[in-house]
Short mmCIF file of C-alpha atoms in Angstrom, two decimals:
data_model
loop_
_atom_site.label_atom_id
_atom_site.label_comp_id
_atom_site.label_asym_id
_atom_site.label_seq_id
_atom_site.Cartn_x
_atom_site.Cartn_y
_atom_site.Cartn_z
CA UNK A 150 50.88 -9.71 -44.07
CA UNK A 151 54.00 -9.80 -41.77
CA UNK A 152 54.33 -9.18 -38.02
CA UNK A 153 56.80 -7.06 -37.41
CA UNK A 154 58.09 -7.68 -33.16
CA UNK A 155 60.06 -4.70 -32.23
CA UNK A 156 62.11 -5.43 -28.84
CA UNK A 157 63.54 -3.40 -26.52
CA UNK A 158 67.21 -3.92 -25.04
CA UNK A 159 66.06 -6.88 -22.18
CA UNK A 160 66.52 -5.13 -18.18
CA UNK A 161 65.82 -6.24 -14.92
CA UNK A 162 64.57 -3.04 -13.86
CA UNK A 163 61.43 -4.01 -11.40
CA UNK A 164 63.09 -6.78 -9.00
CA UNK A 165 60.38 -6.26 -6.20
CA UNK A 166 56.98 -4.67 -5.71
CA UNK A 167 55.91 -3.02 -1.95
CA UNK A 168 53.08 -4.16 0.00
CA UNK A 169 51.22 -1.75 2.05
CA UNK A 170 52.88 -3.21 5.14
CA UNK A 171 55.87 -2.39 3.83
CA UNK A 172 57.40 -5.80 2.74
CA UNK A 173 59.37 -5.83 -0.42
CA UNK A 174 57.67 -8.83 -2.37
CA UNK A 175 59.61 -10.30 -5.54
CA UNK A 176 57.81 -8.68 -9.30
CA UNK A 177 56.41 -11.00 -11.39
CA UNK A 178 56.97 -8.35 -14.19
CA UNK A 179 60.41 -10.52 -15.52
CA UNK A 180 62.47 -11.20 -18.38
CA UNK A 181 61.54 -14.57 -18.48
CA UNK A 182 57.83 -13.49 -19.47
CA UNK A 183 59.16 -11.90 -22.72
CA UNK A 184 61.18 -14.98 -23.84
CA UNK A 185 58.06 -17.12 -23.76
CA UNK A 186 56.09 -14.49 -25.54
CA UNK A 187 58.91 -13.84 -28.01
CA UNK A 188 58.88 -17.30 -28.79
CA UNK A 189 55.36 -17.64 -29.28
CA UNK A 190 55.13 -15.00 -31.64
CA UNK A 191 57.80 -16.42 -33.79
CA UNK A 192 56.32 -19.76 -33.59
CA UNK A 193 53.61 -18.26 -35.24
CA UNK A 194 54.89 -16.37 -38.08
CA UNK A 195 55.82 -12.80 -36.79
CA UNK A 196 59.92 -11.71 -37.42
CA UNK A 197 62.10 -9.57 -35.55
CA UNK A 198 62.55 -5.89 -36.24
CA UNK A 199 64.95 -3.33 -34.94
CA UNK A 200 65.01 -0.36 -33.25
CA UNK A 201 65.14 2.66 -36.25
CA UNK A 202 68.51 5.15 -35.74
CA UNK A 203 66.44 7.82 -34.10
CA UNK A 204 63.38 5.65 -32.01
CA UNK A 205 65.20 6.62 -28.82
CA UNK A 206 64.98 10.27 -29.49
CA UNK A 207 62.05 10.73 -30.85
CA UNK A 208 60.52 8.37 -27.42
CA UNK A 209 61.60 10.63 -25.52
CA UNK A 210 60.41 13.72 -27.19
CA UNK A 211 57.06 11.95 -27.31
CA UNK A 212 56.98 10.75 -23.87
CA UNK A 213 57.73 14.89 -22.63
CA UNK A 214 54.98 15.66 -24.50
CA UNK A 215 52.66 12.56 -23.02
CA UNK A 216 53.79 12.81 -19.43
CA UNK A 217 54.08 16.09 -17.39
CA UNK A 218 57.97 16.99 -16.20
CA UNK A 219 58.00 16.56 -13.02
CA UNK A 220 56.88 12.58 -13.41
CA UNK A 221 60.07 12.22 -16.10
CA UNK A 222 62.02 14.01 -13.78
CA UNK A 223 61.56 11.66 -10.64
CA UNK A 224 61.57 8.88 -13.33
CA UNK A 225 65.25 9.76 -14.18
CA UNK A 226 66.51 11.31 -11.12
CA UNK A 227 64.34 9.92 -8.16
CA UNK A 228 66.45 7.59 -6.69
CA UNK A 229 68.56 9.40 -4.01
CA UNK A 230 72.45 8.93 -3.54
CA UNK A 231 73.28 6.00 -1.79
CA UNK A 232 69.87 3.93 -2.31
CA UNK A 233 68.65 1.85 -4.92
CA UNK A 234 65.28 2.39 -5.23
CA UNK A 235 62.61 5.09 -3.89
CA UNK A 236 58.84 4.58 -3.08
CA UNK A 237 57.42 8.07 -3.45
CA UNK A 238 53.57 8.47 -3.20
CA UNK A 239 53.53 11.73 -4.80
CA UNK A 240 53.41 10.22 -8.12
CA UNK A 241 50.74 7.52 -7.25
CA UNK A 242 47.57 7.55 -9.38
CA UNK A 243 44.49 8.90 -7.83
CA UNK A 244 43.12 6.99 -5.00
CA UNK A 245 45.89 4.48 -5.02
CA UNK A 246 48.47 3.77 -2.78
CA UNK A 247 51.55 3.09 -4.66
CA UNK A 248 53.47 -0.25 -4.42
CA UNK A 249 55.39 -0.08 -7.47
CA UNK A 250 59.62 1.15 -7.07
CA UNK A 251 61.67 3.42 -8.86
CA UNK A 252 65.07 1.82 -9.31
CA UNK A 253 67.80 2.62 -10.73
CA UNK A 254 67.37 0.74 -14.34
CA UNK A 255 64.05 2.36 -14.14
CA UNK A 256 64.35 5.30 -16.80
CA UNK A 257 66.65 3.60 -19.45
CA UNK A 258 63.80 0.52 -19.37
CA UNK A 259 60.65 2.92 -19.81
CA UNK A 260 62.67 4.70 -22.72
CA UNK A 261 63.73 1.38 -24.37
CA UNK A 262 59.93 0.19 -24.12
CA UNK A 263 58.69 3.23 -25.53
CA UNK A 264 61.18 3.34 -28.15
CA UNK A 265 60.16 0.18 -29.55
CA UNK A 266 56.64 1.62 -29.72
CA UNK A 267 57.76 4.53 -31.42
CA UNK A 268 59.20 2.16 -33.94
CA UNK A 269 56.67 -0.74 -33.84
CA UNK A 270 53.98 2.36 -34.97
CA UNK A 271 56.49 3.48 -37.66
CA UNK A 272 56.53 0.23 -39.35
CA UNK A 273 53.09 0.11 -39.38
CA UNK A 274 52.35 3.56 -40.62
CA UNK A 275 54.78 3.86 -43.00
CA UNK A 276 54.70 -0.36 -44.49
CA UNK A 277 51.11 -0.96 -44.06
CA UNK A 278 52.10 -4.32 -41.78
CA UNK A 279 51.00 -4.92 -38.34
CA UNK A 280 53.64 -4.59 -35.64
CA UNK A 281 53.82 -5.87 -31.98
CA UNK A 282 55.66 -4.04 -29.36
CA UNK A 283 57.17 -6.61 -27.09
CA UNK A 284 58.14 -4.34 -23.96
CA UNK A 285 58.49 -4.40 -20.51
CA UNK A 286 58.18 -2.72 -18.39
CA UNK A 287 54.16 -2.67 -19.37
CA UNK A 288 52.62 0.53 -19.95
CA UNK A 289 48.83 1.21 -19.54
CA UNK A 290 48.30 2.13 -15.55
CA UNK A 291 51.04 5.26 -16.08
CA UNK A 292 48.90 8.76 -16.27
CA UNK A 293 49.73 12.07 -16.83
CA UNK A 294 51.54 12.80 -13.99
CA UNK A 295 52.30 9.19 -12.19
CA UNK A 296 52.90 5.92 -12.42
CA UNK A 297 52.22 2.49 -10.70
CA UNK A 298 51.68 -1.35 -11.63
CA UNK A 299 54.34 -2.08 -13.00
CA UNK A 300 53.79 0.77 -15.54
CA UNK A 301 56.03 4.11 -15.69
CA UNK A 302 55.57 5.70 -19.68
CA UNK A 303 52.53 4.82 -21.40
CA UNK A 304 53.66 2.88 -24.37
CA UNK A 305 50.44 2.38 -26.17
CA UNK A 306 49.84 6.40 -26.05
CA UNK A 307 53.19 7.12 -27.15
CA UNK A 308 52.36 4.22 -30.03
CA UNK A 309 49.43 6.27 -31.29
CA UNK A 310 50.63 9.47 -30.87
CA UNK A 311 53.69 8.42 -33.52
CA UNK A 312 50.66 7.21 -35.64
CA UNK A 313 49.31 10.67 -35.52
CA UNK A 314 52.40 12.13 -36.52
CA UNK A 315 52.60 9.35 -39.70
CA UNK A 316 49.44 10.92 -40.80
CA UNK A 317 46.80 9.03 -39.21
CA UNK A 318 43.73 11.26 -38.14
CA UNK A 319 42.33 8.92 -35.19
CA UNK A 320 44.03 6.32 -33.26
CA UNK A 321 41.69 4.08 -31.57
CA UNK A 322 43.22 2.32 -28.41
CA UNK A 323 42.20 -1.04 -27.57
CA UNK A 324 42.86 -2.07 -24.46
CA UNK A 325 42.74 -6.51 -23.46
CA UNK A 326 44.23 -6.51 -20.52
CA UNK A 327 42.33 -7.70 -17.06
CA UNK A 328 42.97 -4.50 -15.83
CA UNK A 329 41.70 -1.23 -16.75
CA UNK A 330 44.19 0.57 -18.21
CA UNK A 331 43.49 3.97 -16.11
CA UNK A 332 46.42 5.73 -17.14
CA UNK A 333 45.85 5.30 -20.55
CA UNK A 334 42.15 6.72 -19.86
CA UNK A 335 43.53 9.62 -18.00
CA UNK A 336 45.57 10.43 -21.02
CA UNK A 337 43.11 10.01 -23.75
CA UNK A 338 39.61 11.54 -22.09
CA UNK A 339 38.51 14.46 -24.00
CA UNK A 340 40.56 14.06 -27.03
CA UNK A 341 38.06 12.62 -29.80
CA UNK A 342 41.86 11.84 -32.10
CA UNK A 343 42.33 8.98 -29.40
CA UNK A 344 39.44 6.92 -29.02
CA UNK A 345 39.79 4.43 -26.41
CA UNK A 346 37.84 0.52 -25.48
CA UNK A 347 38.62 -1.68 -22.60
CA UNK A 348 37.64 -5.02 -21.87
CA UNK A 349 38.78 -5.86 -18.36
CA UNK A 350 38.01 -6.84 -15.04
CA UNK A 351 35.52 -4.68 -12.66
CA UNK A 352 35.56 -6.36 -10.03
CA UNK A 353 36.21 -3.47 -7.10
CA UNK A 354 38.95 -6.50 -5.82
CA UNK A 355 40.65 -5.65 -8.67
CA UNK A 356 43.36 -2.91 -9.40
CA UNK A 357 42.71 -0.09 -9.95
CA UNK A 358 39.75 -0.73 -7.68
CA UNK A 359 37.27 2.10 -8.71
CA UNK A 360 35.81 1.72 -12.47
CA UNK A 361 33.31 4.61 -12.99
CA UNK A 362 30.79 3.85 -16.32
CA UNK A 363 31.97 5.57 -19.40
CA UNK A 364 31.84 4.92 -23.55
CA UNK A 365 33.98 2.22 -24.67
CA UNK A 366 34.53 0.43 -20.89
CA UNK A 367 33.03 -2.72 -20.99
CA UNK A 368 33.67 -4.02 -17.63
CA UNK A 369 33.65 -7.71 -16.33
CA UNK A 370 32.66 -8.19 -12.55
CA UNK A 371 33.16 -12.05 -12.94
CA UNK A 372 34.78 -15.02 -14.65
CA UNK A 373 33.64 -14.71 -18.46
CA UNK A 374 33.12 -18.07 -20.73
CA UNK A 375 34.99 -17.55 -23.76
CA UNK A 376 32.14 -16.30 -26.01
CA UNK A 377 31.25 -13.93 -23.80
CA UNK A 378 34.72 -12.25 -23.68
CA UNK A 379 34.98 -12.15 -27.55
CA UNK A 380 31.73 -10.71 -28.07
CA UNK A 381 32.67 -7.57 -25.55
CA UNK A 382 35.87 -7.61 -28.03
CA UNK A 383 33.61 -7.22 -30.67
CA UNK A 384 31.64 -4.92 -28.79
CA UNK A 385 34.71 -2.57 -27.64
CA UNK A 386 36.00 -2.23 -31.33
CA UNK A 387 32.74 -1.59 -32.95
CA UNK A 388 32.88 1.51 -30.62
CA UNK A 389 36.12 2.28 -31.67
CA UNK A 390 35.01 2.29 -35.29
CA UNK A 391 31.96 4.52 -34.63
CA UNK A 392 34.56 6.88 -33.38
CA UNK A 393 36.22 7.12 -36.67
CA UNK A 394 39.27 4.56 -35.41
CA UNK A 395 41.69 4.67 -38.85
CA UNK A 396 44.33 2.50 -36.71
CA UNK A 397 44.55 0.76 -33.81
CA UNK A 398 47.07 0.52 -30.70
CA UNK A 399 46.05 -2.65 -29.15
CA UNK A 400 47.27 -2.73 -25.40
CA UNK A 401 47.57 -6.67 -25.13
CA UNK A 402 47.15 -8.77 -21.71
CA UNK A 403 48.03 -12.25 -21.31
CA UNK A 404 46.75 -12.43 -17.58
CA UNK A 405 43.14 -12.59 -18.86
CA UNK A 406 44.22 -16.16 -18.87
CA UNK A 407 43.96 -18.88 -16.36
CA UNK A 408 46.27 -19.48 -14.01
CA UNK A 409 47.73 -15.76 -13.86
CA UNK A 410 49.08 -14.78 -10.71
CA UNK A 411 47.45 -11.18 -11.13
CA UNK A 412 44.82 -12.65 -12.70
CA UNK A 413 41.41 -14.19 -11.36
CA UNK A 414 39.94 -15.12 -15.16
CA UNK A 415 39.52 -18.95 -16.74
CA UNK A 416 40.43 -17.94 -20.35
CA UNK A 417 42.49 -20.23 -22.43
CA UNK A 418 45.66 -19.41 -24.30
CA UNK A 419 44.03 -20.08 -27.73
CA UNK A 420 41.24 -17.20 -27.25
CA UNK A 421 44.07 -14.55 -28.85
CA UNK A 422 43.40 -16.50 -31.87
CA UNK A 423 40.26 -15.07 -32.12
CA UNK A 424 40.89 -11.94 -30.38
CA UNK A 425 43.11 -11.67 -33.34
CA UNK A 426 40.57 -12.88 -35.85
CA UNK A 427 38.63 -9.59 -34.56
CA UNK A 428 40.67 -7.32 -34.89
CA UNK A 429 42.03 -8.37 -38.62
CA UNK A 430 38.54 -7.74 -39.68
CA UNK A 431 38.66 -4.27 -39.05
CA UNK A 432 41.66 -3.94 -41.60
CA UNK A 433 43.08 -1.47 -39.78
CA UNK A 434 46.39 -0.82 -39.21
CA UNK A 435 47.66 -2.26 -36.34
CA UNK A 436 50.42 -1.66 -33.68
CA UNK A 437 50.76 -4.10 -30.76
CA UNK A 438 52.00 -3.62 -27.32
CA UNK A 439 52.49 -5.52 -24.27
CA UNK A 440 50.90 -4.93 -21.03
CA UNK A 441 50.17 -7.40 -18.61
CA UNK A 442 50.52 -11.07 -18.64
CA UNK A 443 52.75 -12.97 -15.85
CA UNK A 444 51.30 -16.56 -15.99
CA UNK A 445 54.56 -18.18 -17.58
CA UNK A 446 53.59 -21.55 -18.82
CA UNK A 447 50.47 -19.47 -20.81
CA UNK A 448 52.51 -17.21 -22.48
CA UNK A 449 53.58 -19.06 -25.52
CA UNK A 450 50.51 -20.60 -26.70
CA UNK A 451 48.16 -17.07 -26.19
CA UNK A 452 51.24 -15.19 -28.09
CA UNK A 453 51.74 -18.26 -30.99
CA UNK A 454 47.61 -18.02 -31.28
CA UNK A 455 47.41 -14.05 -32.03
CA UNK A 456 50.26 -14.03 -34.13
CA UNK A 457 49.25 -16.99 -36.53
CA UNK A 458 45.88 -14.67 -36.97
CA UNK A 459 47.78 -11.24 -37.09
CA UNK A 460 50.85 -12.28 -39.43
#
């Protein structure tokens, strides 16, 4: 079994983040963090794949039908003459206030990311390999009509729905990232052909701070030892399997790990070794793609650990 990382033309796209006072604070969300992951990944076994001759078109024609219009629209064409960037709380998620930019580079990075999810999921589909979708921006807090943390297309959705359209009946979405991935829940509720788990922080602190109970969210409010984390893991994809799960999008988060700015968790970087471990024993096919993750020196050793289990 090979590895297959599929990666996305690099972009500095999300220079700052907005506080609710208004201060413009620099993103953690960098390119360094995908040079450290890239390496670890190599390190252990995965190899480099390209983009596929049509993974930009058919992204986008995904993403259209994933996202409503008027979010792609402001995506492309928010940011007025003159300025650089535009803060525009009509697309925040429910609830939230929003803090995260559109700039400039913001359209041509979402498409790139979800391009290379498009294509990660075609390799996987089509070769029987498991694939890792090494994007940024991250993916997993944009909904159906906005975006926010970092997050403007949902990569992992657009990742299954390509799976769907290789043939695969049910695409179960994992989700390991410390937080709840509610745009990805906002996309997938209702539809039994996207089963969805999350193992993540619920600690109201936390964004998106308000996690309602629901099947497959299996919630964290504090600091879990490791054996406690991978038997939620566990948990979250035997769910996934009673939903009939024939692949799996697995929405991967470094900044469960300690140390992580955005993070408040004490996990080490070798626990995506068994996270890993897990999820080969399903033997399912499997596309992965980045979300979260922003503790630099971390990066390496989590990435080098899941792909010496998934390669």
């Amino acid at each position: 079994m090979t590895l297959h990382v599929v990666i996305p033309e690099e972009s500095a796209a999300l220079p700052f983040r907005v506080e609710p006072s208004g201060a413009q604070v620099a993103s953690k969300e960098i390119p360094e963090r995908i040079h450290h992951i890239l390496a670890g990944l190599l390190d252990g076994g995965a190899v480099a794949a390209a983009l596929g001759a049509d993974s930009l078109a058919r992204a986008e024609r995904l993403v259209g039908a994933v996202h409503d219009k008027e979010l792609l629209d402001h995506l492309r064409h928010g940011v007025p003459e003159g300025a650089e960037s535009v803060l525009d709380s009509a697309f925040s998620a429910p609830g939230l206030e929003q803090e995260t930019p559109v700039t400039r580079g913001v359209w041509p990075a979402a498409l790139g990311a979800a391009a290379a999810a498009v294509r990660a999921a075609e390799l996987t589909a089509r070769d029987g390999e498991n694939s890792y979708a090494l994007v940024r921006p991250p993916g997993h807090h944009a909904g159906p009509g906005w975006y926010g943390g970092y997050c403007f297309v949902n990569n992992a959705v657009v990742a299954a729905r390509t799976l769907q359209e290789e043939g695969v009946a049910r695409a179960g979405i994992l989700d390991v990232d410390y937080h709840l991935g509610n745009g990805t829940l906002a996309l997938v509720q209702g539809d039994p052909t996207l089963p969805f788990a999350s193992v993540h922080s619920s600690d109201p602190k936390d964004f998106p701070y308000t996690f309602e109970p629901g099947p497959g969210l299996f919630g964290v409010r504090s600091d879990p030892a490791q054996e406690d984390f991978l038997a939620l893991v566990a948990d979250a994809l035997a769910h996934l399997r009673r939903e009939g799960a024939a692949a799996l999008v697995v929405s991967v988060g470094y900044d469960v790990l300690a140390g992580d700015p955005h993070g408040s968790w004490s996990l080490a970087p070798e626990v995506f070794g068994p996270v890993a471990a897990l999820i080969a024993e399903q033997r399912l096919p499997t596309v992965f793609v980045q979300e979260g993750g922003y503790g630099i020196p971390s990066l390496r050793g989590a990435a080098r650990a899941l792909a010496l289990e998934a390669s």
